[in-house]
Short mmCIF file of C-alpha atoms in Angstrom, two decimals:
data_model
loop_
_atom_site.label_atom_id
_atom_site.label_comp_id
_atom_site.label_asym_id
_atom_site.label_seq_id
_atom_site.Cartn_x
_atom_site.Cartn_y
_atom_site.Cartn_z
CA MET A 133 191.98 172.20 71.51
CA LEU A 134 190.42 175.63 71.67
CA PHE A 135 187.61 176.60 69.32
CA ARG A 136 186.92 180.31 68.98
CA VAL A 137 184.23 181.87 66.83
CA ASP A 138 183.26 185.51 66.55
CA PRO A 139 179.76 186.01 65.13
CA ARG A 140 180.56 189.66 64.35
CA SER A 141 183.47 188.77 62.08
CA THR A 142 183.00 188.85 58.30
CA VAL A 143 184.51 185.36 58.06
CA PRO A 144 181.73 182.72 57.98
CA LEU A 145 181.41 180.79 61.27
CA GLY A 146 182.06 177.45 59.56
CA ASP A 147 185.34 178.80 58.19
CA GLN A 148 186.26 180.07 61.64
CA ILE A 149 185.75 176.57 63.06
CA ALA A 150 187.85 175.09 60.25
CA ALA A 151 190.52 177.70 60.96
CA ALA A 152 190.58 176.73 64.64
CA VAL A 153 191.18 173.05 63.80
CA ARG A 154 193.76 173.97 61.18
CA GLY A 155 195.56 176.17 63.68
CA ALA A 156 195.58 173.37 66.24
CA ILE A 157 197.05 170.93 63.70
CA ALA A 158 199.57 173.56 62.59
CA ASP A 159 200.87 174.20 66.12
CA GLY A 160 200.95 170.49 66.90
CA SER A 161 198.35 170.48 69.67
CA VAL A 162 196.13 168.15 67.61
CA ARG A 163 197.83 165.17 66.00
CA ALA A 164 196.96 162.59 63.35
CA GLY A 165 194.40 160.03 64.49
CA GLU A 166 192.83 162.34 67.03
CA ARG A 167 189.07 162.57 67.06
CA LEU A 168 187.33 165.93 66.87
CA PRO A 169 184.20 166.51 68.95
CA ALA A 170 180.94 165.39 67.35
CA GLY A 171 179.27 168.12 65.31
CA ARG A 172 176.25 168.25 67.57
CA GLU A 173 178.44 168.53 70.67
CA LEU A 174 180.61 171.30 69.30
CA ALA A 175 177.54 173.19 68.07
CA ALA A 176 175.98 173.06 71.55
CA SER A 177 179.30 174.05 73.09
CA LEU A 178 179.70 177.17 70.95
CA GLY A 179 176.01 177.97 70.64
CA VAL A 180 176.01 177.74 66.85
CA ASN A 181 174.00 175.68 64.37
CA VAL A 182 175.04 172.05 63.77
CA HIS A 183 175.17 172.71 60.03
CA THR A 184 177.66 175.52 60.63
CA VAL A 185 180.00 173.10 62.38
CA LEU A 186 179.50 170.44 59.70
CA ARG A 187 180.26 173.04 57.00
CA GLY A 188 183.56 173.74 58.74
CA TYR A 189 184.30 170.01 59.02
CA GLN A 190 183.42 169.55 55.34
CA ARG A 191 185.97 172.17 54.42
CA LEU A 192 188.65 170.42 56.47
CA LYS A 193 187.75 167.17 54.75
CA GLU A 194 188.21 168.77 51.33
CA GLU A 195 191.62 170.00 52.45
CA GLY A 196 192.48 166.41 53.38
CA LEU A 197 193.00 167.26 57.03
CA ILE A 198 190.17 165.17 58.46
CA GLU A 199 188.11 162.16 57.54
CA LEU A 200 184.37 162.13 58.11
CA ARG A 201 182.95 158.70 58.74
CA ARG A 202 179.45 157.83 59.74
CA GLY A 203 179.46 156.68 63.34
CA ARG A 204 183.13 157.45 63.88
CA GLY A 205 182.85 161.19 63.59
CA ALA A 206 185.65 163.46 62.46
CA VAL A 207 189.15 162.04 62.74
CA VAL A 208 192.35 163.87 61.85
CA THR A 209 193.92 162.01 58.91
CA GLY A 210 197.35 160.44 58.79
CA VAL A 211 198.51 162.89 56.12
CA ALA A 212 197.45 165.89 58.20
CA SER A 213 200.68 167.52 59.30
CA PRO A 214 201.45 170.97 60.67
CA ALA A 215 202.87 171.91 57.24
CA ARG A 216 199.75 170.69 55.47
CA ALA A 217 197.55 172.67 57.86
CA ARG A 218 199.64 175.79 57.23
CA LEU A 219 198.93 175.34 53.51
CA GLY A 220 195.22 175.76 54.26
CA GLU A 221 196.03 178.85 56.29
CA ALA A 222 198.06 180.24 53.38
CA ALA A 223 195.09 179.65 51.06
CA ASP A 224 192.87 181.55 53.49
CA ARG A 225 195.31 184.45 53.44
CA LEU A 226 195.41 184.40 49.63
CA ILE A 227 191.63 184.51 49.44
CA ALA A 228 191.36 187.31 52.00
CA GLU A 229 194.01 189.34 50.16
CA ALA A 230 192.33 188.82 46.79
CA ARG A 231 188.92 189.81 48.14
CA ARG A 232 190.41 192.95 49.64
CA LEU A 233 191.58 193.81 46.12
CA GLY A 234 188.03 193.29 44.89
CA LEU A 235 188.61 190.07 42.93
CA SER A 236 185.65 187.76 42.31
CA ASP A 237 185.81 184.07 43.23
CA ASP A 238 186.38 183.12 39.57
CA GLU A 239 189.21 185.58 39.31
CA ILE A 240 190.84 184.16 42.47
CA VAL A 241 190.63 180.62 41.03
CA GLY A 242 192.02 182.07 37.82
CA VAL A 243 195.04 183.46 39.67
CA VAL A 244 195.77 180.08 41.23
CA ARG A 245 195.30 178.29 37.89
CA GLN A 246 197.65 180.76 36.27
CA GLY A 247 200.28 179.87 38.85
CA LEU A 248 199.84 176.17 38.14
CA ALA A 249 199.84 176.52 34.31
CA PRO A 250 203.58 176.33 33.47
CA ARG A 251 203.93 172.85 34.95
CA MET B 157 191.16 162.67 113.42
CA LYS B 158 194.67 164.02 113.62
CA PRO B 159 196.97 161.47 115.22
CA ALA B 160 200.11 162.62 116.95
CA THR B 161 203.09 161.51 114.95
CA PRO B 162 206.45 160.42 116.30
CA PHE B 163 208.24 161.93 113.34
CA THR B 164 207.92 165.39 111.98
CA ARG B 165 208.99 163.99 108.62
CA PRO B 166 208.11 160.63 107.05
CA PRO B 167 210.56 157.85 108.05
CA THR B 168 213.48 156.99 105.77
CA ASP B 169 213.34 154.01 103.39
CA THR B 170 215.35 151.70 105.66
CA LEU B 171 213.32 152.59 108.71
CA ARG B 172 210.10 152.06 106.78
CA VAL B 173 211.22 148.58 105.69
CA ALA B 174 212.06 147.76 109.31
CA ILE B 175 208.66 149.03 110.47
CA ALA B 176 206.97 146.97 107.74
CA ALA B 177 208.82 143.74 108.61
CA PHE B 178 208.74 144.15 112.41
CA PRO B 179 205.16 142.97 113.22
CA PHE B 180 205.57 139.84 111.09
CA LEU B 181 208.83 138.91 112.82
CA VAL B 182 207.18 139.45 116.22
CA ALA B 183 204.19 137.37 115.08
CA VAL B 184 206.49 134.53 113.93
CA ALA B 185 208.41 134.64 117.20
CA VAL B 186 205.23 134.60 119.32
CA ALA B 187 203.65 131.77 117.30
CA VAL B 188 206.82 129.66 117.51
CA VAL B 189 207.38 130.36 121.23
CA VAL B 190 203.78 129.56 122.18
CA GLY B 191 203.77 126.45 119.97
CA VAL B 192 207.13 125.09 121.15
CA HIS B 193 206.41 125.92 124.81
CA HIS B 194 203.18 123.92 124.90
CA LYS B 195 204.55 121.16 122.69
CA THR B 196 207.53 120.54 124.98
CA ALA B 197 205.21 120.63 127.99
CA ASP B 198 203.26 117.91 126.12
CA ARG B 199 200.01 119.80 126.41
CA LEU B 200 199.24 119.98 122.68
CA PRO B 201 197.14 117.24 121.10
CA ASP B 202 198.14 116.10 117.59
CA PRO B 203 196.39 116.76 115.30
CA LEU B 204 195.26 120.18 116.57
CA ALA B 205 191.80 121.61 116.31
CA THR B 206 192.43 124.44 113.84
CA HIS B 207 189.00 125.44 112.64
CA PHE B 208 185.97 126.26 114.70
CA GLY B 209 182.29 126.61 113.87
CA ALA B 210 180.11 129.57 114.73
CA ASP B 211 179.17 127.90 118.05
CA GLY B 212 182.85 127.64 119.03
CA THR B 213 183.24 123.86 118.60
CA ALA B 214 186.13 122.43 116.62
CA ASP B 215 185.30 121.26 113.10
CA GLY B 216 188.70 121.22 111.38
CA PHE B 217 191.99 119.54 112.34
CA THR B 218 195.63 119.89 111.24
CA SER B 219 198.89 118.36 112.47
CA ALA B 220 200.62 120.58 115.05
CA ARG B 221 203.84 120.85 113.06
CA GLY B 222 201.97 121.57 109.82
CA PHE B 223 199.81 124.24 111.45
CA VAL B 224 202.68 126.21 112.99
CA THR B 225 204.90 125.80 109.89
CA GLY B 226 202.08 126.99 107.63
CA VAL B 227 201.38 130.05 109.76
CA VAL B 228 205.09 130.91 109.95
CA LEU B 229 205.51 130.60 106.18
CA VAL B 230 202.49 132.81 105.51
CA LEU B 231 203.76 135.41 108.02
CA LEU B 232 207.24 135.40 106.48
CA ALA B 233 205.83 135.75 102.95
CA LEU B 234 203.57 138.63 104.00
CA GLY B 235 206.44 140.27 105.90
CA ALA B 236 208.71 140.07 102.85
CA GLY B 237 205.92 141.46 100.67
CA GLY B 238 205.29 144.30 103.11
CA ALA B 239 209.00 145.16 103.24
CA VAL B 240 209.18 145.28 99.44
CA LEU B 241 206.04 147.45 99.17
CA ALA B 242 207.43 149.82 101.81
CA ARG B 243 210.40 150.46 99.51
CA VAL B 244 208.40 151.21 96.37
CA ARG B 245 208.83 154.90 95.59
CA ARG B 246 205.53 155.24 93.82
CA LEU B 247 203.72 154.07 96.92
CA ALA B 248 205.58 156.47 99.21
CA PRO B 249 202.59 158.79 99.69
CA ALA B 250 200.52 155.80 100.81
CA ALA B 251 203.30 154.29 102.95
CA PRO B 252 201.51 154.81 106.29
CA TRP B 253 198.60 152.78 104.97
CA VAL B 254 200.89 150.06 103.62
CA LEU B 255 202.43 149.82 107.09
CA ALA B 256 199.03 149.91 108.79
CA THR B 257 197.78 147.06 106.57
CA GLY B 258 200.89 145.00 107.39
CA TRP B 259 200.51 145.52 111.11
CA PHE B 260 196.80 144.69 110.90
CA LEU B 261 197.48 141.45 108.97
CA ALA B 262 200.27 140.37 111.31
CA ALA B 263 198.06 140.82 114.38
CA THR B 264 194.97 139.21 112.86
CA LEU B 265 197.10 136.17 111.97
CA ALA B 266 199.20 135.91 115.12
CA VAL B 267 196.43 136.42 117.66
CA PRO B 268 194.08 133.66 116.34
CA THR B 269 197.09 131.35 115.96
CA CYS B 270 198.03 131.82 119.63
CA LEU B 271 194.39 131.57 120.71
CA THR B 272 194.08 128.31 118.76
CA LEU B 273 197.21 126.87 120.37
CA LEU B 274 196.05 127.98 123.83
CA ALA B 275 192.55 126.54 123.24
CA ASN B 276 194.10 123.19 122.29
CA ALA B 277 196.55 123.25 125.19
CA GLY B 278 193.81 124.15 127.64
CA ALA B 279 191.44 121.42 126.44
CA GLY B 280 194.08 118.69 126.21
CA GLN B 281 192.00 116.95 123.55
CA ALA B 282 191.52 118.35 120.07
CA HIS B 283 187.79 117.56 119.99
CA ALA B 284 187.24 119.31 123.28
CA ALA B 285 188.94 122.53 122.15
CA ARG B 286 186.63 125.53 122.01
CA MET B 287 186.98 128.95 120.49
CA PRO B 288 184.06 131.20 121.39
CA LEU B 289 183.05 133.96 118.98
CA TRP B 290 184.29 136.71 121.28
CA GLN B 291 187.84 135.55 120.72
CA VAL B 292 187.41 136.31 117.01
CA LEU B 293 186.39 139.83 118.01
CA VAL B 294 189.50 140.04 120.20
CA ALA B 295 191.61 139.11 117.16
CA ILE B 296 189.96 141.80 115.03
CA ALA B 297 190.34 144.39 117.79
CA ALA B 298 194.01 143.47 118.16
CA GLY B 299 194.38 143.84 114.38
CA LEU B 300 192.81 147.30 114.37
CA LEU B 301 194.96 148.38 117.30
CA ALA B 302 198.12 147.11 115.58
CA GLY B 303 197.00 148.81 112.36
CA ALA B 304 196.62 152.11 114.21
CA VAL B 305 200.15 151.71 115.59
CA GLY B 306 201.44 151.01 112.08
CA LEU B 307 199.68 154.10 110.76
CA TRP B 308 201.14 156.19 113.57
CA LEU B 309 204.66 154.90 112.90
CA GLY B 310 204.20 155.65 109.21
CA GLY B 311 204.54 159.30 110.06
CA PRO B 312 202.72 162.28 108.62
CA ARG B 313 201.22 161.93 105.21
CA PRO B 314 203.21 164.13 102.83
CA ARG B 315 200.92 166.84 101.56
CA PRO B 316 201.55 167.38 97.87
CA GLU B 317 202.58 170.95 97.24
CA PRO B 318 200.61 172.43 94.40
CA THR B 319 203.32 172.92 91.80
CA GLY B 320 203.31 174.20 88.26
CA PRO B 321 201.71 177.36 86.98
CA GLN B 322 199.82 179.06 89.75
CA GLY B 323 197.27 181.80 89.85
CA ALA B 324 194.18 182.20 87.75
CA PRO B 325 195.11 182.77 84.10
CA ARG B 326 192.83 184.49 81.60
CA LEU B 327 192.32 184.19 77.87
CA ALA B 328 192.14 187.23 75.61
CA LEU B 329 188.60 186.86 74.30
CA ALA B 330 186.91 189.66 72.39
CA ALA B 331 183.48 190.78 73.58
CA GLY B 332 180.89 188.60 71.88
CA GLU B 333 183.47 186.03 70.83
CA ARG B 334 182.49 182.47 71.70
CA ALA B 335 184.95 179.84 72.73
CA GLY B 336 184.95 176.19 73.68
CA TRP B 337 187.80 173.92 74.68
CA THR B 338 187.76 170.17 74.34
CA ARG B 339 190.27 167.38 74.68
CA THR B 340 190.29 163.68 75.38
CA THR B 341 192.13 162.25 78.33
CA GLY B 342 192.61 158.57 78.88
CA SER B 343 194.42 155.70 80.42
CA PRO B 344 195.51 152.81 78.18
CA LEU B 345 196.04 150.80 81.35
CA LEU B 346 192.44 151.33 82.44
CA ALA B 347 191.25 150.35 78.95
CA ALA B 348 193.25 147.12 79.21
CA VAL B 349 191.84 146.42 82.68
CA GLY B 350 188.32 147.00 81.34
CA LEU B 351 188.91 144.64 78.42
CA VAL B 352 190.37 141.91 80.63
CA THR B 353 187.47 142.29 83.09
CA CYS B 354 184.98 141.97 80.21
CA CYS B 355 186.73 138.83 78.94
CA ALA B 356 186.73 137.38 82.44
CA GLY B 357 183.02 138.22 82.68
CA LEU B 358 182.26 136.43 79.41
CA TYR B 359 184.26 133.41 80.56
CA LEU B 360 182.44 133.42 83.89
CA ALA B 361 179.08 133.73 82.15
CA PHE B 362 179.75 130.42 80.38
CA VAL B 363 181.37 128.64 83.33
CA ALA B 364 179.53 129.88 86.41
CA GLY B 365 176.20 131.14 85.12
CA PRO B 366 175.03 134.37 83.54
CA PHE B 367 174.52 136.51 86.64
CA ALA B 368 178.13 136.69 87.87
CA GLY B 369 179.34 137.01 84.29
CA VAL B 370 177.01 139.88 83.44
CA ALA B 371 177.98 141.74 86.63
CA LEU B 372 181.66 141.43 85.79
CA CYS B 373 181.02 142.45 82.17
CA ALA B 374 179.18 145.54 83.38
CA ALA B 375 182.09 146.43 85.67
CA GLY B 376 184.49 145.94 82.76
CA ALA B 377 182.36 148.10 80.46
CA LEU B 378 182.19 150.86 83.07
CA THR B 379 185.98 150.75 83.44
CA GLY B 380 186.35 150.84 79.67
CA VAL B 381 184.04 153.84 79.40
CA LEU B 382 186.15 155.73 81.94
CA ALA B 383 189.36 154.77 80.14
CA SER B 384 188.89 157.49 77.52
CA VAL B 385 187.00 160.63 78.41
CA ARG B 386 186.30 163.84 76.53
CA VAL B 387 186.68 166.91 78.69
CA THR B 388 184.77 169.95 77.45
CA VAL B 389 184.95 173.47 78.82
CA ASP B 390 182.51 176.03 77.43
CA ARG B 391 179.93 178.67 78.34
CA ARG B 392 177.95 175.99 80.23
CA GLY B 393 180.84 174.93 82.43
CA LEU B 394 182.85 171.72 82.46
CA ALA B 395 181.57 168.38 81.18
CA LEU B 396 183.00 164.87 81.16
CA ALA B 397 181.69 162.40 78.59
CA PRO B 398 182.95 159.03 77.37
CA ALA B 399 185.02 159.67 74.24
CA LEU B 400 182.89 157.19 72.30
CA LEU B 401 179.47 158.38 73.47
CA PRO B 402 178.26 161.98 73.32
CA TYR B 403 176.53 161.81 76.73
CA ALA B 404 178.12 163.60 79.67
CA PHE B 405 178.27 161.58 82.88
CA ARG B 406 179.45 164.54 84.94
CA ARG B 407 178.73 168.23 84.50
CA ILE B 408 179.96 171.12 86.61
CA PRO B 409 177.79 174.14 85.73
CA LEU B 410 179.68 177.39 85.38
CA ASP B 411 177.82 179.01 88.28
CA ARG B 412 179.15 176.36 90.69
CA VAL B 413 182.75 177.30 89.92
CA THR B 414 184.53 180.14 91.69
CA GLU B 415 187.98 179.77 90.10
CA ALA B 416 189.94 177.49 87.79
CA THR B 417 193.66 176.79 87.94
CA CYS B 418 196.09 174.44 86.28
CA ARG B 419 198.33 172.40 88.54
CA ASN B 420 200.16 169.12 88.89
CA ILE B 421 198.03 166.36 90.36
CA ASP B 422 199.39 163.33 92.21
CA PRO B 423 196.58 160.73 92.10
CA PHE B 424 198.10 158.50 94.77
CA ALA B 425 198.83 161.17 97.35
CA GLU B 426 195.68 163.19 96.82
CA PHE B 427 193.09 160.59 95.88
CA GLY B 428 194.60 157.24 96.87
CA GLY B 429 194.54 155.92 93.32
CA TRP B 430 193.37 156.42 89.78
CA GLY B 431 189.87 156.68 88.33
CA TYR B 432 186.85 158.75 89.27
CA ARG B 433 187.64 159.54 92.90
CA VAL B 434 185.64 161.18 95.64
CA ARG B 435 187.40 162.39 98.76
CA ALA B 436 186.55 164.74 101.61
CA HIS B 437 188.60 167.58 100.16
CA GLY B 438 187.39 167.14 96.64
CA SER B 439 186.62 164.82 93.78
CA GLY B 440 187.57 164.37 90.19
CA LEU B 441 188.69 162.20 87.34
CA VAL B 442 192.37 161.33 87.75
CA LEU B 443 193.65 158.93 85.12
CA ARG B 444 197.34 159.78 85.38
CA SER B 445 199.68 161.99 87.37
CA GLY B 446 200.69 165.40 86.11
CA GLU B 447 198.96 168.39 84.59
CA GLY B 448 195.28 168.89 85.29
CA ILE B 449 192.46 171.40 85.67
CA ALA B 450 191.56 172.22 89.26
CA LEU B 451 188.20 173.89 89.85
CA ARG B 452 187.46 175.60 93.14
CA LEU B 453 183.75 175.08 93.70
CA ARG B 454 181.26 177.04 95.77
CA GLY B 455 181.44 175.55 99.24
CA GLY B 456 185.21 175.18 99.06
CA ARG B 457 185.53 171.74 97.54
CA GLU B 458 187.77 171.05 94.60
CA PHE B 459 187.06 169.23 91.36
CA VAL B 460 190.05 168.07 89.32
CA VAL B 461 190.55 166.46 85.93
CA THR B 462 193.95 165.32 84.71
CA VAL B 463 194.24 166.40 81.09
CA ASP B 464 196.85 167.88 78.77
CA ASP B 465 196.73 171.60 77.90
CA ALA B 466 194.89 172.24 81.18
CA ALA B 467 196.26 175.80 81.29
CA THR B 468 194.17 176.80 78.25
CA ALA B 469 191.06 175.19 79.73
CA ALA B 470 191.56 176.94 83.08
CA ALA B 471 192.17 180.27 81.36
CA LEU B 472 189.00 179.88 79.29
CA LEU B 473 186.95 178.98 82.37
CA ASN B 474 188.20 182.03 84.26
CA THR B 475 187.46 184.25 81.28
CA LEU B 476 183.94 182.82 81.00
CA LEU B 477 183.48 183.31 84.76
CA ASP B 478 184.51 186.96 84.44
CA ARG B 479 181.99 187.34 81.66
CA ALA B 480 179.20 185.68 83.66
CA ARG B 481 179.96 187.87 86.70
CA PRO B 482 180.92 191.30 85.40
CA ASP B 483 180.24 192.77 88.84
CA ARG B 484 182.91 190.67 90.54
CA GLY B 485 185.44 193.44 90.23
CA ASP B 486 188.60 191.43 90.83
#
């Protein structure tokens, strides 16, 4: 899979790395069970800090797309599907849109919670 | 070496089978004729001297009938095997070498057999039979000569046409944007071979002593390591590392590459097999046939890796090369 990061973008580098993995899962080029490169390796490859990569991986873990296991590295989970990855992309779009409108993080969470409330 | 070839195109399947079987049939005929001729003339002792020491004296004996029957059976079995191999489509690119091996084997079996019969017939007595060392060299020379004939009859080696997407693709990368491509490539078959070799090594370590076992285990581990490899393309160039260990065993720095392409790779025709191969025209890691990255290196050699999504990797490499050499102007 192709990782692309642009240091001049306003999007944090870790999020850009997460977006690259998400995109690869969404278009089917990375499938469940596949192992992502080790954080240290990817950091050296892209010339970014290891913690930046791990921040991106952490985000993917919270989205349920990858599992992080000591010694085994980052592995794409069984539930990670193209549709699931697109959900993360949709969330990114929501956040970007809300920020453009000048909403704070709390307000963005509030919008989502509002949408969930009726159920 | 560029041998003249009798055919401008490789021989057909039927012809190839005939060429594969021919030397064994000739060898059987010669062995039987020589054996029967001397037997009827009552010049062959029974049992025959059939094994000779380094000094040329006989030190092994077999009955005349058993010796000739055994040789004929082995020749027929090898001939049948050769004919079957000559028909296998997958081996077609290596067919000249299959034929050459058959011709070599037939000659190196038939010539010593005849020499043994003649040595016995000449001596009259099995214990007096001699086979000097130079006759062994004659047998090997005859084998090499026959092998060369087999290779010649095999026809020209089909050169695989580079198929698939050609040219040097590029990736749209913004100035300052960083990119890296990585993917694992592997061979389940190679992993299985590595595992079996390791098991055999462990077994051998218990049965035959630690040294042989450890050597076999090491070979198995090496095979296993090559069975799954992570290919990485980034600003530093191309790197190959075992998927389970983050240590590259092969790196091609970016400044050694002149161009990257994606093409179909035929391991058998181009590299004579699978694995990490080194040939005169190039080297590379070929674990399957099909899509792969092909790097043109400084000095003209090629380095290839069979891996999925090779087009993206090649495009990234070319883009990074453009970036590293902005003065290239092409």
